[in-house]
Amino acid sequence: MAHERRGAAASSAAAHDAAGEALFVDVVHEAPLSGQRQPRSIVGGTLYCILLAGYAGVVIAAPWIFVLIPDMILPLLCSCNVLLLIITGIFQQYWVHQVTKVRLQGYYDLSQKLKRIARVPFAAIACGTALLLLILVWQPQVEVLSISVLLRIALVVEVISAGCFMSLYIGHIHKYNSLNEQPDILRPLYSALQPSSSLEEIRYYDSRLSDQQMALLQYQRENIHYLSEEVLRLQESLSKYHRSVAASTPQVDLTHLLASRDQELRALSAEMNQVHSELRVARGLIAEKDSEIQLIRGKNNQYVEENERLRAILGEWSTRAAKLERALEAERVSNMELQKNRAKLRRQSTREKIPDIPQSESSSIGVL
């Protein structure tokens, strides 16, 4: 029994320790975030890459571009390189400002990478300028290639190096814009709550503890500033809401207000009951009208059928009348023909009778 109790106590203690560790380890997932992370612009880096590409094109095509002034190729290229160095220095200040913003957002590791990369293009252009100076100084001793070719090769290598590092910088900025996780600067804050196996890797990785702590303090300061602004904004919104409510609602007794609301509710209930009764009456009237309409429709259908039947009879009588008219017309035509024939026969008979009369008279005279 004692062994079982000790085993149960040990298991409960282990479970309690594990739960406690899990509780403290989960704090890192509940760390406050400022919520104000804004994407960094890549327009500056893109414009600089376009500038480098244009400059490289001018360097490569310089013999054909400045064909009318070949003696001015080297001075123009050197002047353009100095101008590019100045422009790169201006862009470097902008990139360092971007890296500072990323650092203040709590992404320490990414800011360290960007900090190193942002200074490389200026260093590459500066090294290229120094290489131009060396080529100009040592050109009399180096006769492998012409000074124009050597200068253009050095400038192209310089531009390619700066462009590669600038592309890497733009890629990291794009990765930062699409990042959707907690700032990595919060890890040292909760490193003491982590298990001992990962403590050495997180808390004492490299010798940057003080720098990380400073970045963490800056991030917390920005976070507190953002939260203070949010609290002030919410307080202002709350005060505006209270003022609007106070302006729209008069200060009256709550009991009186509830009584008036109850009375209005009862009046609305009575009106609703009256509307329901009127609705039932209206539905009854509508049902009666529907029955009358059905009767009228039935009578109308009967009238329509009777009308169709009368129309059929009328059509039949019309056809019969047409036939009788045609028969009457034929009879009239036949009568007219008979009358004509009869008149002809009469005329012929009268003509035959007229010559017969004198012959009879002459015969009677001869007898006498």
Tab-separated table of N, CA and C in Angstrom, residues 236-314:
chain	number	residue	atom	x	y	z
A	236	GLU	N	-11.750	57.597	-26.224
A	236	GLU	CA	-12.411	58.679	-26.951
A	236	GLU	C	-13.698	58.194	-27.603
A	237	SER	N	-13.652	56.997	-28.189
A	237	SER	CA	-14.871	56.439	-28.792
A	237	SER	C	-15.939	56.196	-27.735
A	238	LEU	N	-15.511	55.679	-26.559
A	238	LEU	CA	-16.471	55.435	-25.482
A	238	LEU	C	-17.086	56.738	-24.978
A	239	SER	N	-16.265	57.771	-24.843
A	239	SER	CA	-16.804	59.059	-24.389
A	239	SER	C	-17.766	59.645	-25.418
A	240	LYS	N	-17.440	59.500	-26.716
A	240	LYS	CA	-18.364	59.969	-27.750
A	240	LYS	C	-19.679	59.205	-27.692
A	241	TYR	N	-19.567	57.898	-27.445
A	241	TYR	CA	-20.790	57.096	-27.360
A	241	TYR	C	-21.640	57.527	-26.166
A	242	HIS	N	-20.986	57.751	-25.023
A	242	HIS	CA	-21.729	58.187	-23.838
A	242	HIS	C	-22.380	59.548	-24.070
A	243	ARG	N	-21.641	60.450	-24.738
A	243	ARG	CA	-22.214	61.767	-25.012
A	243	ARG	C	-23.408	61.669	-25.950
A	244	SER	N	-23.294	60.809	-26.971
A	244	SER	CA	-24.420	60.649	-27.900
A	244	SER	C	-25.624	60.031	-27.199
A	245	VAL	N	-25.369	59.040	-26.318
A	245	VAL	CA	-26.477	58.423	-25.579
A	245	VAL	C	-27.114	59.426	-24.629
A	246	ALA	N	-26.254	60.220	-23.952
A	246	ALA	CA	-26.790	61.218	-23.023
A	246	ALA	C	-27.573	62.296	-23.760
A	247	ALA	N	-27.139	62.639	-24.976
A	247	ALA	CA	-27.848	63.666	-25.737
A	247	ALA	C	-29.157	63.154	-26.305
A	248	SER	N	-29.196	61.873	-26.672
A	248	SER	CA	-30.408	61.325	-27.291
A	248	SER	C	-31.418	60.823	-26.264
A	249	THR	N	-31.001	60.472	-25.052
A	249	THR	CA	-31.900	59.930	-24.027
A	249	THR	C	-32.034	60.933	-22.889
A	250	PRO	N	-33.246	61.466	-22.626
A	250	PRO	CA	-33.405	62.412	-21.506
A	250	PRO	C	-33.276	61.688	-20.176
A	251	GLN	N	-32.901	62.450	-19.182
A	251	GLN	CA	-32.734	61.901	-17.842
A	251	GLN	C	-34.104	61.840	-17.154
A	252	VAL	N	-34.768	60.723	-17.235
A	252	VAL	CA	-36.080	60.513	-16.610
A	252	VAL	C	-35.990	59.334	-15.682
A	253	ASP	N	-37.059	59.172	-14.942
A	253	ASP	CA	-37.109	58.064	-13.993
A	253	ASP	C	-37.193	56.752	-14.748
A	254	LEU	N	-36.407	55.773	-14.303
A	254	LEU	CA	-36.388	54.484	-14.984
A	254	LEU	C	-37.729	53.773	-14.861
A	255	THR	N	-38.385	53.906	-13.695
A	255	THR	CA	-39.685	53.251	-13.509
A	255	THR	C	-40.732	53.827	-14.452
A	256	HIS	N	-40.731	55.140	-14.557
A	256	HIS	CA	-41.670	55.784	-15.474
A	256	HIS	C	-41.392	55.364	-16.919
A	257	LEU	N	-40.103	55.266	-17.241
A	257	LEU	CA	-39.743	54.837	-18.595
A	257	LEU	C	-40.213	53.418	-18.875
A	258	LEU	N	-40.016	52.531	-17.879
A	258	LEU	CA	-40.471	51.152	-18.057
A	258	LEU	C	-41.990	51.082	-18.149
A	259	ALA	N	-42.695	51.909	-17.322
A	259	ALA	CA	-44.161	51.911	-17.383
A	259	ALA	C	-44.654	52.391	-18.739
A	260	SER	N	-44.019	53.449	-19.249
A	260	SER	CA	-44.430	53.936	-20.572
A	260	SER	C	-44.145	52.897	-21.652
A	261	ARG	N	-43.000	52.212	-21.514
A	261	ARG	CA	-42.686	51.164	-22.492
A	261	ARG	C	-43.696	50.021	-22.388
A	262	ASP	N	-44.110	49.683	-21.128
A	262	ASP	CA	-45.109	48.623	-20.946
A	262	ASP	C	-46.444	49.031	-21.544
A	263	GLN	N	-46.818	50.288	-21.338
A	263	GLN	CA	-48.079	50.764	-21.906
A	263	GLN	C	-48.030	50.742	-23.434
A	264	GLU	N	-46.904	51.170	-23.981
A	264	GLU	CA	-46.770	51.122	-25.437
A	264	GLU	C	-46.836	49.691	-25.945
A	265	LEU	N	-46.235	48.775	-25.179
A	265	LEU	CA	-46.266	47.373	-25.580
A	265	LEU	C	-47.688	46.825	-25.557
A	266	ARG	N	-48.456	47.210	-24.519
A	266	ARG	CA	-49.850	46.754	-24.458
A	266	ARG	C	-50.664	47.339	-25.611
A	267	ALA	N	-50.447	48.622	-25.891
A	267	ALA	CA	-51.167	49.232	-27.014
A	267	ALA	C	-50.821	48.530	-28.322
A	268	LEU	N	-49.543	48.222	-28.471
A	268	LEU	CA	-49.137	47.511	-29.684
A	268	LEU	C	-49.746	46.120	-29.738
A	269	SER	N	-49.866	45.455	-28.567
A	269	SER	CA	-50.488	44.127	-28.543
A	269	SER	C	-51.961	44.216	-28.925
A	270	ALA	N	-52.662	45.256	-28.389
A	270	ALA	CA	-54.078	45.424	-28.756
A	270	ALA	C	-54.227	45.710	-30.242
A	271	GLU	N	-53.361	46.578	-30.749
A	271	GLU	CA	-53.415	46.858	-32.182
A	271	GLU	C	-53.122	45.607	-33.000
A	272	MET	N	-52.201	44.800	-32.511
A	272	MET	CA	-51.877	43.576	-33.232
A	272	MET	C	-53.058	42.615	-33.225
A	273	ASN	N	-53.760	42.506	-32.073
A	273	ASN	CA	-54.954	41.647	-32.025
A	273	ASN	C	-56.043	42.160	-32.962
A	274	GLN	N	-56.231	43.490	-32.975
A	274	GLN	CA	-57.228	44.060	-33.878
A	274	GLN	C	-56.864	43.792	-35.333
A	275	VAL	N	-55.586	43.941	-35.626
A	275	VAL	CA	-55.140	43.668	-37.004
A	275	VAL	C	-55.360	42.208	-37.355
A	276	HIS	N	-55.131	41.299	-36.381
A	276	HIS	CA	-55.372	39.873	-36.641
A	276	HIS	C	-56.846	39.611	-36.915
A	277	SER	N	-57.741	40.252	-36.115
A	277	SER	CA	-59.180	40.050	-36.356
A	277	SER	C	-59.586	40.606	-37.718
A	278	GLU	N	-59.084	41.793	-38.048
A	278	GLU	CA	-59.384	42.346	-39.367
A	278	GLU	C	-58.824	41.465	-40.475
A	279	LEU	N	-57.690	40.883	-40.202
A	279	LEU	CA	-57.106	39.988	-41.198
A	279	LEU	C	-57.966	38.751	-41.397
A	280	ARG	N	-58.527	38.213	-40.296
A	280	ARG	CA	-59.410	37.049	-40.434
A	280	ARG	C	-60.675	37.418	-41.217
A	281	VAL	N	-61.247	38.605	-40.903
A	281	VAL	CA	-62.436	39.046	-41.651
A	281	VAL	C	-62.103	39.220	-43.129
A	282	ALA	N	-60.968	39.829	-43.379
A	282	ALA	CA	-60.571	40.035	-44.772
A	282	ALA	C	-60.360	38.708	-45.482
A	283	ARG	N	-59.781	37.742	-44.767
A	283	ARG	CA	-59.598	36.424	-45.390
A	283	ARG	C	-60.942	35.777	-45.700
A	284	GLY	N	-61.960	35.953	-44.774
A	284	GLY	CA	-63.292	35.411	-45.053
A	284	GLY	C	-63.907	36.061	-46.279
A	285	LEU	N	-63.788	37.396	-46.367
A	285	LEU	CA	-64.312	38.092	-47.542
A	285	LEU	C	-63.609	37.647	-48.817
A	286	ILE	N	-62.326	37.461	-48.690
A	286	ILE	CA	-61.573	37.002	-49.867
A	286	ILE	C	-62.027	35.615	-50.282
A	287	ALA	N	-62.321	34.741	-49.299
A	287	ALA	CA	-62.804	33.395	-49.637
A	287	ALA	C	-64.165	33.474	-50.327
A	288	GLU	N	-65.065	34.363	-49.813
A	288	GLU	CA	-66.364	34.521	-50.473
A	288	GLU	C	-66.196	35.042	-51.896
A	289	LYS	N	-65.353	36.033	-52.040
A	289	LYS	CA	-65.129	36.566	-53.382
A	289	LYS	C	-64.540	35.510	-54.307
A	290	ASP	N	-63.670	34.672	-53.746
A	290	ASP	CA	-63.105	33.594	-54.563
A	290	ASP	C	-64.190	32.628	-55.022
A	291	SER	N	-65.139	32.290	-54.106
A	291	SER	CA	-66.227	31.384	-54.509
A	291	SER	C	-67.104	32.036	-55.575
A	292	GLU	N	-67.411	33.341	-55.400
A	292	GLU	CA	-68.192	34.031	-56.418
A	292	GLU	C	-67.455	34.070	-57.753
A	293	ILE	N	-66.169	34.293	-57.665
A	293	ILE	CA	-65.376	34.312	-58.904
A	293	ILE	C	-65.393	32.952	-59.575
A	294	GLN	N	-65.348	31.884	-58.777
A	294	GLN	CA	-65.415	30.544	-59.360
A	294	GLN	C	-66.757	30.326	-60.050
A	295	LEU	N	-67.877	30.772	-59.408
A	295	LEU	CA	-69.190	30.639	-60.046
A	295	LEU	C	-69.255	31.437	-61.341
A	296	ILE	N	-68.744	32.665	-61.281
A	296	ILE	CA	-68.758	33.497	-62.489
A	296	ILE	C	-67.925	32.862	-63.592
A	297	ARG	N	-66.788	32.278	-63.194
A	297	ARG	CA	-65.955	31.617	-64.200
A	297	ARG	C	-66.679	30.426	-64.812
A	298	GLY	N	-67.447	29.660	-63.958
A	298	GLY	CA	-68.213	28.526	-64.497
A	298	GLY	C	-69.274	28.991	-65.482
A	299	LYS	N	-70.029	30.047	-65.100
A	299	LYS	CA	-71.037	30.586	-66.010
A	299	LYS	C	-70.389	31.134	-67.283
A	300	ASN	N	-69.279	31.773	-67.089
A	300	ASN	CA	-68.582	32.310	-68.261
A	300	ASN	C	-68.169	31.192	-69.203
A	301	ASN	N	-67.692	30.089	-68.632
A	301	ASN	CA	-67.336	28.945	-69.481
A	301	ASN	C	-68.561	28.405	-70.218
A	302	GLN	N	-69.724	28.359	-69.509
A	302	GLN	CA	-70.948	27.913	-70.185
A	302	GLN	C	-71.320	28.865	-71.322
A	303	TYR	N	-71.231	30.164	-71.048
A	303	TYR	CA	-71.539	31.140	-72.094
A	303	TYR	C	-70.587	31.005	-73.275
A	304	VAL	N	-69.348	30.738	-72.957
A	304	VAL	CA	-68.372	30.571	-74.041
A	304	VAL	C	-68.715	29.357	-74.887
A	305	GLU	N	-69.077	28.245	-74.210
A	305	GLU	CA	-69.454	27.044	-74.963
A	305	GLU	C	-70.706	27.300	-75.806
A	306	GLU	N	-71.726	27.982	-75.215
A	306	GLU	CA	-72.943	28.295	-75.969
A	306	GLU	C	-72.627	29.206	-77.149
A	307	ASN	N	-71.741	30.150	-76.905
A	307	ASN	CA	-71.338	31.052	-77.985
A	307	ASN	C	-70.648	30.295	-79.104
A	308	GLU	N	-69.785	29.360	-78.744
A	308	GLU	CA	-69.122	28.549	-79.760
A	308	GLU	C	-70.142	27.726	-80.547
A	309	ARG	N	-71.122	27.171	-79.823
A	309	ARG	CA	-72.145	26.371	-80.515
A	309	ARG	C	-72.956	27.240	-81.468
A	310	LEU	N	-73.370	28.444	-81.005
A	310	LEU	CA	-74.118	29.353	-81.873
A	310	LEU	C	-73.284	29.796	-83.073
A	311	ARG	N	-71.996	30.001	-82.817
A	311	ARG	CA	-71.128	30.360	-83.944
A	311	ARG	C	-71.047	29.233	-84.959
A	312	ALA	N	-71.020	27.987	-84.472
A	312	ALA	CA	-71.000	26.854	-85.403
A	312	ALA	C	-72.302	26.797	-86.210
A	313	ILE	N	-73.454	27.001	-85.511
A	313	ILE	CA	-74.749	26.998	-86.224
A	313	ILE	C	-74.797	28.139	-87.229
A	314	LEU	N	-74.328	29.316	-86.816
A	314	LEU	CA	-74.321	30.460	-87.721
A	314	LEU	C	-73.446	30.200	-88.936
